Tab-separated table of C-alpha atoms in Angstrom:
chain	number	residue	atom	x	y	z
C	1	MET	CA	11.927	-132.034	-135.496
C	2	PHE	CA	9.425	-133.600	-132.941
C	3	TYR	CA	10.210	-133.630	-129.263
C	4	ARG	CA	8.316	-136.320	-126.924
C	5	GLN	CA	8.532	-137.863	-123.112
C	6	LYS	CA	9.835	-141.005	-122.958
C	7	ARG	CA	7.963	-144.163	-121.834
C	8	ASP	CA	9.919	-144.526	-118.933
C	9	THR	CA	10.003	-140.618	-118.033
C	10	TYR	CA	7.623	-138.998	-115.717
C	11	ILE	CA	6.859	-135.389	-115.210
C	12	ARG	CA	5.229	-133.026	-112.286
C	13	ASN	CA	4.939	-129.721	-111.210
C	14	TYR	CA	5.215	-129.054	-107.761
C	15	ASP	CA	3.886	-125.670	-107.000
C	16	GLY	CA	6.113	-124.128	-109.564
C	17	VAL	CA	9.187	-126.749	-109.250
C	18	GLY	CA	9.259	-128.933	-112.351
C	19	TYR	CA	10.383	-132.510	-111.944
C	20	ILE	CA	11.159	-134.914	-114.083
C	21	THR	CA	12.335	-138.570	-113.512
C	22	SER	CA	13.465	-141.595	-115.506
C	23	THR	CA	13.134	-145.598	-114.514
C	24	GLY	CA	15.335	-145.995	-117.619
C	25	ILE	CA	18.591	-144.202	-116.590
C	26	PHE	CA	17.783	-144.012	-112.663
C	27	ASN	CA	17.951	-140.274	-112.641
C	28	ASP	CA	16.068	-137.146	-112.218
C	29	ARG	CA	16.333	-133.310	-112.155
C	30	CYS	CA	14.691	-130.362	-110.667
C	31	THR	CA	13.654	-126.907	-112.627
C	32	ASN	CA	12.998	-123.677	-111.625
C	33	GLU	CA	9.787	-121.780	-112.066
C	34	SER	CA	10.620	-120.739	-115.829
C	35	GLY	CA	12.311	-124.307	-116.741
C	36	THR	CA	8.963	-125.682	-115.485
C	37	VAL	CA	6.958	-124.061	-118.053
C	38	PHE	CA	9.196	-125.483	-120.748
C	39	LEU	CA	9.048	-129.019	-118.958
C	40	CYS	CA	5.163	-129.170	-118.504
C	41	ALA	CA	4.698	-128.443	-122.016
C	42	LEU	CA	5.952	-131.837	-123.077
C	43	ASN	CA	3.765	-134.919	-122.801
C	44	ARG	CA	3.644	-138.315	-124.544
C	45	ASN	CA	2.628	-137.577	-127.648
C	46	PRO	CA	5.015	-135.983	-130.483
C	47	GLN	CA	5.377	-132.001	-130.644
C	48	SER	CA	7.097	-129.725	-133.117
C	49	LEU	CA	9.418	-127.124	-131.871
C	50	ASP	CA	6.921	-124.488	-132.810
C	51	GLU	CA	3.914	-126.509	-131.011
C	52	LEU	CA	5.916	-126.364	-127.763
C	53	VAL	CA	6.737	-122.626	-128.172
C	54	ASP	CA	3.168	-121.925	-128.952
C	55	LYS	CA	2.198	-123.209	-125.592
C	56	ILE	CA	5.395	-121.398	-123.721
C	57	ILE	CA	4.803	-118.038	-124.952
C	58	VAL	CA	1.722	-117.497	-123.306
C	59	ASN	CA	3.474	-117.856	-119.947
C	60	PHE	CA	6.137	-114.952	-120.845
C	61	LYS	CA	5.263	-111.340	-121.314
C	62	ASP	CA	8.042	-109.127	-123.262
C	63	VAL	CA	9.656	-111.846	-124.482
C	64	ASP	CA	9.983	-112.279	-128.184
C	65	ARG	CA	9.324	-115.751	-129.927
C	66	GLU	CA	12.951	-116.076	-131.137
C	67	THR	CA	14.393	-116.104	-127.733
C	68	ILE	CA	11.952	-118.434	-126.702
C	69	LEU	CA	12.546	-120.659	-129.683
C	70	THR	CA	16.298	-120.633	-128.707
C	71	ASP	CA	15.794	-121.484	-125.144
C	72	ALA	CA	13.480	-124.287	-125.855
C	73	ARG	CA	15.760	-125.828	-128.186
C	74	SER	CA	18.584	-125.830	-125.615
C	75	PHE	CA	16.664	-126.714	-122.907
C	76	TYR	CA	14.816	-129.946	-124.595
C	77	ASP	CA	18.120	-130.882	-126.368
C	78	SER	CA	19.667	-131.042	-122.953
C	79	LEU	CA	16.885	-133.448	-121.645
C	80	VAL	CA	17.829	-135.657	-124.858
C	81	GLU	CA	21.180	-135.736	-124.087
C	82	ASP	CA	20.381	-136.875	-120.463
C	83	GLY	CA	18.206	-139.463	-121.665
C	84	PHE	CA	14.777	-138.184	-120.508
C	85	ILE	CA	13.211	-137.606	-124.008
C	86	VAL	CA	13.329	-138.323	-127.228
C	87	ARG	CA	13.838	-136.252	-130.649
C	88	GLY	CA	13.128	-137.498	-133.989
C	89	GLU	CA	12.139	-136.292	-137.442
C	90	SER	CA	9.117	-138.618	-137.170
C	91	GLU	CA	7.151	-140.667	-134.989
C	92	ASN	CA	8.798	-143.753	-136.430
C	93	GLU	CA	12.191	-142.328	-135.386
C	94	LEU	CA	10.729	-141.227	-131.783
C	95	ASN	CA	9.696	-144.960	-131.208
C	96	LYS	CA	13.050	-145.815	-132.540
C	97	ASN	CA	14.939	-143.653	-130.105
C	98	ASP	CA	12.598	-144.561	-127.177
C	99	THR	CA	14.458	-147.644	-126.035
C	100	GLY	CA	13.442	-147.575	-122.474
C	101	PHE	CA	15.177	-149.632	-119.666
C	102	THR	CA	16.825	-152.906	-120.565
C	103	TYR	CA	19.228	-155.036	-118.693
C	104	GLN	CA	21.719	-155.187	-122.485
C	105	SER	CA	22.391	-151.643	-121.970
C	106	VAL	CA	23.338	-151.417	-118.109
C	107	GLN	CA	26.979	-151.513	-117.426
C	108	PRO	CA	28.318	-152.616	-113.886
C	109	VAL	CA	29.883	-150.174	-111.612
C	110	THR	CA	30.275	-149.904	-107.823
C	111	MET	CA	27.815	-150.980	-105.048
C	112	ARG	CA	27.306	-147.545	-104.165
C	113	LYS	CA	26.551	-146.275	-107.781
C	114	ASP	CA	24.169	-149.160	-107.734
C	115	PHE	CA	24.669	-150.110	-111.364
C	116	SER	CA	23.122	-146.261	-112.218
C	117	PRO	CA	24.688	-143.892	-114.490
C	118	ALA	CA	25.858	-140.722	-112.479
C	119	ILE	CA	24.359	-137.581	-114.608
C	120	GLN	CA	24.135	-134.782	-112.176
C	121	ARG	CA	23.749	-131.205	-113.218
C	122	ALA	CA	22.591	-129.542	-110.233
C	123	ASP	CA	24.642	-128.531	-107.004
C	124	ALA	CA	22.425	-130.002	-104.874
C	125	SER	CA	20.512	-133.735	-105.245
C	126	THR	CA	17.026	-133.375	-106.205
C	127	GLN	CA	15.870	-134.767	-103.059
C	128	GLU	CA	17.563	-131.988	-101.199
C	129	TYR	CA	15.762	-129.561	-103.473
C	130	LEU	CA	12.433	-130.950	-103.055
C	131	GLU	CA	12.781	-131.164	-99.267
C	132	GLN	CA	13.829	-127.608	-99.301
C	133	HIS	CA	10.725	-126.707	-101.608
C	134	PHE	CA	8.237	-128.584	-99.212
C	135	ASN	CA	9.828	-127.167	-96.119
C	136	GLY	CA	6.684	-125.803	-94.610
C	137	LYS	CA	4.383	-126.833	-97.383
C	138	PRO	CA	4.013	-130.751	-97.276
C	139	HIS	CA	3.294	-131.960	-100.856
C	140	LEU	CA	2.308	-135.577	-100.989
C	141	THR	CA	4.366	-137.334	-103.879
C	142	SER	CA	4.651	-140.903	-103.004
C	143	PHE	CA	1.757	-143.542	-101.695
C	144	GLN	CA	1.946	-147.112	-100.819
C	145	ILE	CA	-1.230	-149.095	-101.151
C	146	GLU	CA	-1.613	-152.276	-99.472
C	147	LEU	CA	-3.781	-154.414	-101.696
C	148	THR	CA	-4.074	-157.062	-99.569
C	149	SER	CA	-2.622	-157.874	-95.876
C	150	LYS	CA	-2.816	-161.566	-96.706
C	151	CYS	CA	0.415	-163.440	-97.492
C	152	ASN	CA	1.464	-166.804	-98.704
C	153	GLU	CA	4.646	-166.551	-96.580
C	154	ARG	CA	5.465	-166.281	-92.859
C	155	CYS	CA	8.630	-164.324	-92.968
C	156	VAL	CA	10.033	-164.862	-89.232
C	157	HIS	CA	11.009	-161.184	-88.921
C	158	CYS	CA	7.657	-159.526	-90.394
C	159	TYR	CA	6.603	-156.516	-88.480
C	160	ILE	CA	2.924	-157.259	-89.297
C	161	PRO	CA	1.393	-159.861	-86.945
C	162	HIS	CA	0.303	-162.872	-88.906
C	163	LYS	CA	-3.006	-163.091	-87.216
C	164	PHE	CA	-3.860	-159.711	-88.724
C	165	LYS	CA	-3.243	-160.909	-92.319
C	166	LEU	CA	-6.886	-161.253	-93.242
C	167	TYR	CA	-8.268	-158.537	-95.620
C	168	ASN	CA	-8.158	-157.732	-99.283
C	169	ILE	CA	-8.653	-153.851	-100.244
C	170	GLU	CA	-12.350	-153.165	-101.593
C	171	ASP	CA	-12.288	-152.613	-105.448
C	172	GLU	CA	-14.300	-149.287	-105.106
C	173	LEU	CA	-11.788	-147.845	-102.354
C	174	TYR	CA	-9.058	-148.813	-104.381
C	175	TYR	CA	-10.480	-146.776	-107.462
C	176	SER	CA	-11.371	-144.205	-105.470
C	177	VAL	CA	-7.962	-143.660	-103.974
C	178	LEU	CA	-6.396	-143.952	-107.343
C	179	GLU	CA	-8.531	-140.968	-108.427
C	180	GLN	CA	-7.713	-138.998	-105.486
C	181	LEU	CA	-4.077	-139.625	-106.081
C	182	SER	CA	-4.342	-138.191	-109.388
C	183	LYS	CA	-6.080	-134.896	-108.424
C	184	LEU	CA	-3.306	-134.365	-105.747
C	185	ASN	CA	-0.612	-134.706	-108.762
C	186	VAL	CA	1.065	-137.785	-106.894
C	187	LEU	CA	3.852	-139.259	-108.949
C	188	ASN	CA	4.768	-142.860	-107.084
C	189	VAL	CA	2.367	-145.380	-106.650
C	190	THR	CA	3.900	-148.704	-104.816
C	191	LEU	CA	1.602	-151.637	-104.519
C	192	SER	CA	2.048	-153.799	-101.549
C	193	GLY	CA	1.130	-156.383	-99.306
C	194	GLY	CA	0.869	-159.133	-97.421
C	195	GLU	CA	1.514	-160.332	-101.147
C	196	PRO	CA	-0.040	-158.084	-103.432
C	197	MET	CA	-0.722	-160.784	-105.956
C	198	MET	CA	-2.737	-162.603	-103.808
C	199	HIS	CA	-5.657	-160.188	-104.078
C	200	PRO	CA	-8.161	-161.667	-106.563
C	201	HIS	CA	-8.174	-158.681	-108.969
C	202	PHE	CA	-4.352	-158.190	-108.828
C	203	LYS	CA	-4.174	-158.085	-112.365
C	204	ASP	CA	-6.842	-155.363	-113.101
C	205	LEU	CA	-5.691	-153.158	-110.135
C	206	LEU	CA	-2.284	-152.995	-111.446
C	207	ARG	CA	-3.613	-152.017	-114.838
C	208	ALA	CA	-5.765	-149.491	-113.507
C	209	ALA	CA	-2.526	-147.739	-111.882
C	210	LYS	CA	-1.019	-147.345	-114.939
C	211	LYS	CA	-3.535	-145.693	-116.661
C	212	ASP	CA	-3.009	-142.650	-114.373
C	213	ASP	CA	0.428	-142.028	-115.437
C	214	PHE	CA	1.870	-143.079	-112.123
C	215	TYR	CA	5.339	-144.356	-111.207
C	216	VAL	CA	4.455	-147.578	-110.162
C	217	THR	CA	6.456	-149.725	-108.106
C	218	VAL	CA	5.341	-153.466	-107.094
C	219	LEU	CA	6.459	-154.834	-103.722
C	220	SER	CA	6.527	-158.713	-103.997
C	221	ASN	CA	7.643	-162.012	-103.105
C	222	LEU	CA	7.441	-162.955	-106.830
C	223	THR	CA	6.239	-166.738	-106.048
C	224	LEU	CA	2.734	-166.178	-107.688
C	225	LEU	CA	4.108	-164.450	-110.951
C	226	ASP	CA	2.631	-166.190	-113.912
C	227	ASP	CA	2.752	-165.145	-117.642
C	228	GLU	CA	-0.073	-162.789	-117.487
C	229	MET	CA	1.351	-160.975	-114.946
C	230	ILE	CA	4.770	-160.285	-116.774
C	231	LYS	CA	2.826	-159.231	-119.839
C	232	ILE	CA	1.012	-156.601	-117.598
C	233	LEU	CA	3.990	-155.561	-116.020
C	234	LYS	CA	5.859	-155.188	-119.370
C	235	GLU	CA	2.808	-153.631	-121.560
C	236	GLY	CA	2.311	-151.375	-118.468
C	237	ASN	CA	5.952	-150.301	-118.245
C	238	VAL	CA	5.937	-150.697	-114.491
C	239	SER	CA	8.942	-148.871	-113.104
C	240	ALA	CA	10.135	-151.234	-110.553
C	241	VAL	CA	9.509	-154.574	-109.006
C	242	GLN	CA	11.243	-155.072	-105.393
C	243	VAL	CA	11.689	-158.319	-104.003
C	244	SER	CA	13.489	-159.853	-100.971
C	245	LEU	CA	15.806	-162.713	-101.573
C	246	TYR	CA	17.536	-163.960	-98.432
C	247	SER	CA	20.360	-166.360	-99.134
C	248	MET	CA	21.306	-168.474	-102.120
C	249	ILE	CA	21.070	-171.366	-99.774
C	250	PRO	CA	17.295	-172.603	-100.570
C	251	GLU	CA	17.020	-173.968	-96.922
C	252	HIS	CA	18.247	-170.643	-95.518
C	253	HIS	CA	15.865	-168.628	-97.536
C	254	GLU	CA	12.837	-170.825	-96.627
C	255	SER	CA	13.752	-170.772	-92.947
C	256	ILE	CA	13.116	-167.204	-93.150
C	257	THR	CA	9.923	-167.185	-95.479
C	258	GLN	CA	8.887	-170.803	-94.018
C	259	LEU	CA	7.436	-171.696	-97.507
C	260	ASN	CA	8.584	-174.672	-99.024
C	261	GLY	CA	9.958	-174.122	-102.571
C	262	SER	CA	9.878	-170.185	-102.032
C	263	PHE	CA	13.589	-169.923	-103.247
C	264	GLU	CA	13.496	-171.360	-106.661
C	265	LYS	CA	10.047	-169.679	-107.359
C	266	THR	CA	11.499	-166.297	-106.098
C	267	LYS	CA	14.992	-166.790	-108.124
C	268	ASN	CA	13.389	-167.990	-111.232
C	269	ALA	CA	10.865	-165.364	-111.238
C	270	ILE	CA	13.651	-162.467	-110.932
C	271	LEU	CA	15.327	-164.335	-113.852
C	272	ARG	CA	11.924	-164.099	-115.908
C	273	LEU	CA	11.578	-160.323	-115.276
C	274	ILE	CA	15.427	-159.700	-116.171
C	275	GLU	CA	14.513	-161.586	-119.613
C	276	ASN	CA	11.567	-159.368	-120.174
C	277	ASP	CA	13.730	-155.930	-119.238
C	278	ILE	CA	11.256	-155.330	-116.082
C	279	PRO	CA	13.574	-153.617	-113.406
C	280	VAL	CA	13.867	-155.476	-110.322
C	281	GLN	CA	15.552	-154.738	-106.957
C	282	VAL	CA	16.626	-157.013	-104.551
C	283	SER	CA	16.845	-156.368	-100.999
C	284	CYS	CA	18.431	-159.191	-98.713
C	285	PRO	CA	18.108	-158.050	-94.710
C	286	ALA	CA	20.230	-159.662	-92.736
C	287	MET	CA	19.492	-161.606	-89.666
C	288	LYS	CA	20.494	-164.601	-87.496
C	289	GLY	CA	19.042	-167.039	-90.417
C	290	ASN	CA	21.457	-165.496	-93.153
C	291	LYS	CA	24.005	-163.630	-91.624
C	292	ASP	CA	26.530	-164.950	-93.585
C	293	ASP	CA	24.730	-165.292	-96.890
C	294	TYR	CA	23.937	-161.764	-97.960
C	295	PRO	CA	27.604	-161.552	-100.012
C	296	ASP	CA	26.501	-164.380	-102.162
C	297	VAL	CA	22.844	-162.707	-103.013
C	298	ILE	CA	24.839	-159.248	-103.694
C	299	LYS	CA	27.229	-161.191	-105.961
C	300	TRP	CA	24.422	-163.250	-107.780
C	301	CYS	CA	22.498	-159.778	-108.466
C	302	HIS	CA	25.658	-158.222	-109.313
C	303	GLU	CA	26.349	-160.839	-112.063
C	304	HIS	CA	22.735	-160.614	-113.394
C	305	LYS	CA	22.880	-156.582	-113.351
C	306	ILE	CA	20.306	-156.075	-110.496
C	307	ARG	CA	20.289	-153.252	-108.119
C	308	ALA	CA	20.990	-154.945	-104.633
C	309	GLN	CA	21.383	-153.973	-100.790
C	310	THR	CA	21.462	-155.436	-97.522
C	311	ASP	CA	20.709	-153.990	-94.080
C	312	TYR	CA	20.907	-154.810	-90.539
C	313	ILE	CA	17.985	-152.952	-89.339
C	314	MET	CA	14.981	-155.107	-87.913
C	315	MET	CA	11.798	-153.730	-85.861
C	316	ALA	CA	9.269	-154.935	-83.627
C	317	LYS	CA	5.781	-155.760	-84.575
C	318	PHE	CA	3.542	-152.574	-84.671
C	319	ASN	CA	1.430	-153.847	-81.794
C	320	HIS	CA	4.820	-154.104	-79.593
C	321	GLU	CA	5.106	-157.829	-79.638
C	322	THR	CA	8.784	-158.320	-79.991
C	323	ASP	CA	9.065	-162.206	-80.602
C	324	ASN	CA	10.379	-161.369	-84.110
C	325	LEU	CA	13.261	-159.810	-82.696
C	326	ALA	CA	14.814	-163.240	-81.754
C	327	ASN	CA	15.839	-163.082	-85.224
C	328	ARG	CA	17.727	-159.586	-85.071
C	329	LEU	CA	21.357	-159.433	-85.333
C	330	SER	CA	23.149	-158.829	-82.229
C	331	VAL	CA	25.361	-155.807	-81.917
C	332	GLU	CA	28.627	-157.948	-82.428
C	333	GLU	CA	26.750	-159.659	-85.471
C	334	ALA	CA	25.765	-156.473	-86.681
C	335	GLY	CA	29.607	-155.290	-86.580
C	336	VAL	CA	30.601	-158.240	-88.795
C	337	LEU	CA	28.208	-156.953	-91.359
C	338	ILE	CA	29.622	-153.597	-91.099
C	339	LYS	CA	32.905	-154.659	-91.813
C	340	ASN	CA	31.984	-156.534	-94.713
C	341	ILE	CA	30.067	-153.422	-96.065
C	342	ILE	CA	33.129	-151.469	-95.743
C	343	LYS	CA	35.299	-154.106	-97.400
C	344	ASP	CA	33.370	-153.891	-100.266
C	345	ASP	CA	32.148	-150.181	-100.766
C	346	VAL	CA	34.758	-148.702	-102.312
C	347	ASP	CA	33.018	-145.042	-102.540
C	348	TYR	CA	32.656	-145.328	-98.807
C	349	GLN	CA	36.240	-146.101	-98.056
C	350	ARG	CA	37.435	-142.980	-99.944
C	351	PHE	CA	34.968	-140.984	-97.739
C	352	VAL	CA	36.343	-142.500	-94.638
C	353	ILE	CA	40.073	-142.029	-95.470
C	354	ALA	CA	39.431	-138.436	-96.506
C	355	PRO	CA	41.688	-136.000	-94.213
C	356	ASP	CA	38.793	-134.343	-92.579
C	357	PHE	CA	36.718	-137.472	-91.907
C	358	VAL	CA	37.455	-137.715	-88.267
C	359	LYS	CA	36.878	-133.927	-87.661
C	360	LYS	CA	33.713	-133.879	-89.128
C	361	CYS	CA	32.392	-136.566	-87.134
C	362	ASN	CA	33.562	-135.245	-84.092
C	363	GLU	CA	31.620	-131.912	-85.051
C	364	PHE	CA	28.778	-133.469	-86.317
C	365	GLN	CA	25.499	-132.924	-84.311
C	366	PHE	CA	22.093	-133.350	-84.787
C	367	ASN	CA	20.293	-129.920	-85.390
C	368	GLY	CA	17.843	-129.592	-82.573
C	369	GLU	CA	15.425	-127.869	-84.987
C	370	ARG	CA	15.715	-130.354	-87.762
C	371	ARG	CA	12.785	-132.538	-88.631
C	372	LEU	CA	12.977	-135.797	-87.082
C	373	CYS	CA	12.118	-137.525	-90.482
C	374	GLY	CA	10.159	-136.958	-93.516
C	375	VAL	CA	6.728	-138.536	-92.437
C	376	GLY	CA	4.118	-136.543	-93.505
C	377	ILE	CA	5.920	-134.136	-95.665
C	378	SER	CA	5.893	-136.370	-98.939
C	379	LYS	CA	4.882	-139.859	-98.252
C	380	CYS	CA	2.374	-141.880	-96.517
C	381	CYS	CA	0.392	-145.072	-96.946
C	382	MET	CA	-2.676	-147.158	-96.425
C	383	VAL	CA	-3.878	-150.659	-95.824
C	384	ALA	CA	-6.324	-152.672	-96.882
C	385	ASN	CA	-8.682	-151.726	-94.157
C	386	GLY	CA	-8.500	-147.917	-95.574
C	387	ASN	CA	-6.528	-146.798	-92.613
C	388	VAL	CA	-3.426	-144.161	-93.441
C	389	TYR	CA	-0.308	-144.529	-91.533
C	390	PRO	CA	2.686	-142.279	-91.829
C	391	CYS	CA	5.034	-145.206	-92.672
C	392	PRO	CA	4.438	-148.713	-93.630
C	393	GLY	CA	5.626	-150.370	-90.430
C	394	TRP	CA	3.939	-147.712	-88.131
C	395	GLN	CA	0.333	-149.344	-88.347
C	396	GLU	CA	-0.571	-147.812	-84.802
C	397	MET	CA	-0.235	-144.274	-85.952
C	398	ILE	CA	-3.488	-143.895	-87.834
C	399	LEU	CA	-3.765	-140.574	-89.181
C	400	GLY	CA	-7.430	-141.549	-90.566
C	401	ASN	CA	-9.476	-143.765	-92.638
C	402	LEU	CA	-10.123	-143.816	-96.335
C	403	ASN	CA	-13.764	-144.660	-96.078
C	404	GLU	CA	-14.649	-141.912	-93.859
C	405	ASN	CA	-12.305	-138.903	-95.130
C	406	SER	CA	-10.872	-137.974	-98.387
C	407	LEU	CA	-7.159	-138.341	-98.642
C	408	GLU	CA	-6.686	-134.603	-98.852
C	409	GLU	CA	-8.432	-134.012	-95.641
C	410	ILE	CA	-6.512	-136.706	-93.827
C	411	TRP	CA	-3.216	-134.930	-95.347
C	412	ASN	CA	-4.059	-131.645	-94.430
C	413	ASN	CA	-5.904	-131.561	-91.390
C	414	SER	CA	-5.200	-134.973	-89.252
C	415	GLU	CA	-4.237	-133.748	-86.114
C	416	LYS	CA	-1.938	-136.719	-85.549
C	417	ILE	CA	0.089	-135.782	-88.976
C	418	LYS	CA	0.395	-132.097	-87.997
C	419	TRP	CA	1.810	-133.470	-84.627
C	420	LEU	CA	4.212	-135.422	-86.512
C	421	ARG	CA	5.245	-132.625	-88.675
C	422	SER	CA	6.155	-130.537	-85.682
C	423	LEU	CA	8.694	-132.679	-84.151
C	424	ARG	CA	12.444	-132.000	-84.347
C	425	PHE	CA	15.433	-133.649	-83.263
C	426	LYS	CA	15.490	-132.000	-79.702
C	427	ASP	CA	12.304	-133.985	-79.012
C	428	MET	CA	13.978	-137.092	-79.545
C	429	GLY	CA	14.719	-138.436	-76.109
C	430	LYS	CA	14.499	-135.297	-74.648
C	431	GLY	CA	17.250	-133.797	-76.327
C	432	GLU	CA	19.425	-136.704	-75.700
C	433	CYS	CA	20.214	-137.437	-79.416
C	434	CYS	CA	21.383	-133.833	-80.022
C	435	LYS	CA	24.167	-134.542	-77.430
C	436	CYS	CA	25.542	-137.983	-78.646
C	437	ASP	CA	29.124	-138.247	-79.928
C	438	LYS	CA	27.641	-141.352	-82.126
C	439	ALA	CA	25.371	-138.908	-84.223
C	440	ALA	CA	27.530	-139.063	-87.237
C	441	PHE	CA	27.166	-143.003	-87.312
C	442	CYS	CA	23.090	-143.188	-86.302
C	443	THR	CA	19.678	-142.771	-87.825
C	444	PRO	CA	17.139	-142.348	-85.306
C	445	CYS	CA	13.716	-143.631	-86.346
C	446	MET	CA	10.512	-143.216	-84.933
C	447	VAL	CA	8.641	-146.013	-86.031
C	448	ARG	CA	11.176	-148.321	-84.734
C	449	ASN	CA	11.317	-146.582	-81.194
C	450	ALA	CA	7.299	-146.674	-81.182
C	451	ASN	CA	7.040	-150.298	-82.150
C	452	GLU	CA	9.439	-151.683	-79.773
C	453	SER	CA	8.315	-149.328	-77.065
C	454	PRO	CA	5.488	-150.825	-74.670
C	455	THR	CA	3.988	-147.773	-74.424
C	456	GLY	CA	4.191	-147.181	-78.303
C	457	ASN	CA	6.353	-143.673	-77.848
C	458	PRO	CA	7.915	-142.714	-80.980
C	459	LEU	CA	10.487	-140.332	-78.850
C	460	GLU	CA	11.687	-142.995	-76.506
C	461	ILE	CA	15.403	-143.902	-77.515
C	462	ASN	CA	16.083	-147.378	-78.677
C	463	LYS	CA	18.907	-148.222	-76.911
C	464	HIS	CA	19.818	-151.245	-79.292
C	465	PHE	CA	20.554	-149.204	-82.232
C	466	CYS	CA	22.548	-146.788	-79.791
C	467	ALA	CA	24.761	-149.658	-79.346
C	468	VAL	CA	24.866	-150.629	-83.065
C	469	ALA	CA	25.876	-146.930	-83.823
C	470	ALA	CA	28.408	-147.240	-81.304
C	471	LYS	CA	29.761	-150.513	-82.770
C	472	ASN	CA	29.698	-148.896	-86.005
C	473	LYS	CA	31.631	-145.710	-84.733
C	474	GLN	CA	34.348	-148.115	-83.597
C	475	ILE	CA	34.768	-150.548	-86.556
C	476	VAL	CA	35.128	-147.420	-88.729
C	477	LEU	CA	37.468	-145.338	-87.122
C	478	GLU	CA	39.510	-148.658	-86.286
C	479	TRP	CA	39.524	-149.575	-90.001
C	480	ARG	CA	40.385	-145.824	-90.857
C	481	GLU	CA	43.656	-146.170	-88.666
C	482	LYS	CA	44.578	-149.527	-90.023
C	483	ILE	CA	44.407	-148.491	-93.690
C	484	LEU	CA	46.056	-145.077	-93.101
C	485	LYS	CA	49.025	-146.986	-91.320
C	486	GLU	CA	49.276	-149.131	-94.010
C	487	LEU	CA	49.448	-146.066	-96.488
C	488	GLY	CA	51.893	-144.406	-94.274
C	489	GLU	CA	49.627	-141.366	-93.897
C	490	GLU	CA	49.070	-142.011	-90.203
């Protein structure tokens, strides 16, 4: 019997914690130190159980071969059962079983489950497990590369000022970064822009990213997608393509993108990706130009078995210009969106009408010693000129430049990243967030604060989002009271 890692499965060893994730089943799992030895013995080549045991046994003293053989068979069979790896009597059988992601097998479920199978064997989510593991010892696992700041659209809500959309990444810098990411054992590489397909060497850059066995995500408006790009995406087994679709009404979509014909190009490109079984994720951020349109976008996506989401978050431009915020939903308009989300999300409804919901909300407070967010813990990004930032929207917070220092040096030694890692909730608004009775309905964000603050202060509380949190709380509690009254459980 042979075992092999599936084409759409990725394995990493994070300082003794094993991690396996699959783009085909949208699931992942962590293992303890012993399990990591078993997990990391796997690769993309067929191996018999005896061959795997030969690799494993050298890591364990005073454990007989038969015990390891039994444990290995049980461990690998559980991974087969959960869809992470394949098992077969021959390479042909392995290939036959390695079906990978396909829209033909995805079964629609609720919006919250997002069309993803629910296989969870751990007590805590893998992300919680990894966050606890990385506490005090940050480990870079995900990195976003801006291939070009140029874009063929001029989206009215964009946080990048259009006057700065001028540069392509140099090929030499790009390949150097990929090499550094491989040495740092990074898992996910996201290729973005601007519009990444505007880079003159996009196809070659995409091929190179897949050669190092990264979990590759592409952020694109898809208006430039062609047959060759589809072939590269499919053959390279790209893990996900993320795209924004703002409305099913062409005029509304194009009033946001400011590009005539962009609706049909984006919609048809999405359909072509589906035809080729390339995973697509759609975002439909709500703003004044499409505030009534997102339900139809979500419905269309669900009909085509596409993972989709909406939100009402919009941030100012990274240089503190705020003209784009004229498109942001008002507090009342955001409230309408919140009401619709509650109406459509049955999982959230169950959570809200739980007997202890109000008690939990009233008792919830941000722990003053809790990290403000995950910046500098497992993720960061770069733009085409080599500047490294904590997250894509925070381009004023330059951690270093990859033309001058290595990524490892920046990640470990940047004074700014050390400062960001030191911040706690008690630092936000001088402790004001820790006393707020709306904490259960709010997610403070340093980049939103920094971009909208005239001084770029990430710890200055953004009162707009405080008002939205208050509206969120009001709507949810009123909805809960209404439903419980209807159920006779008030």
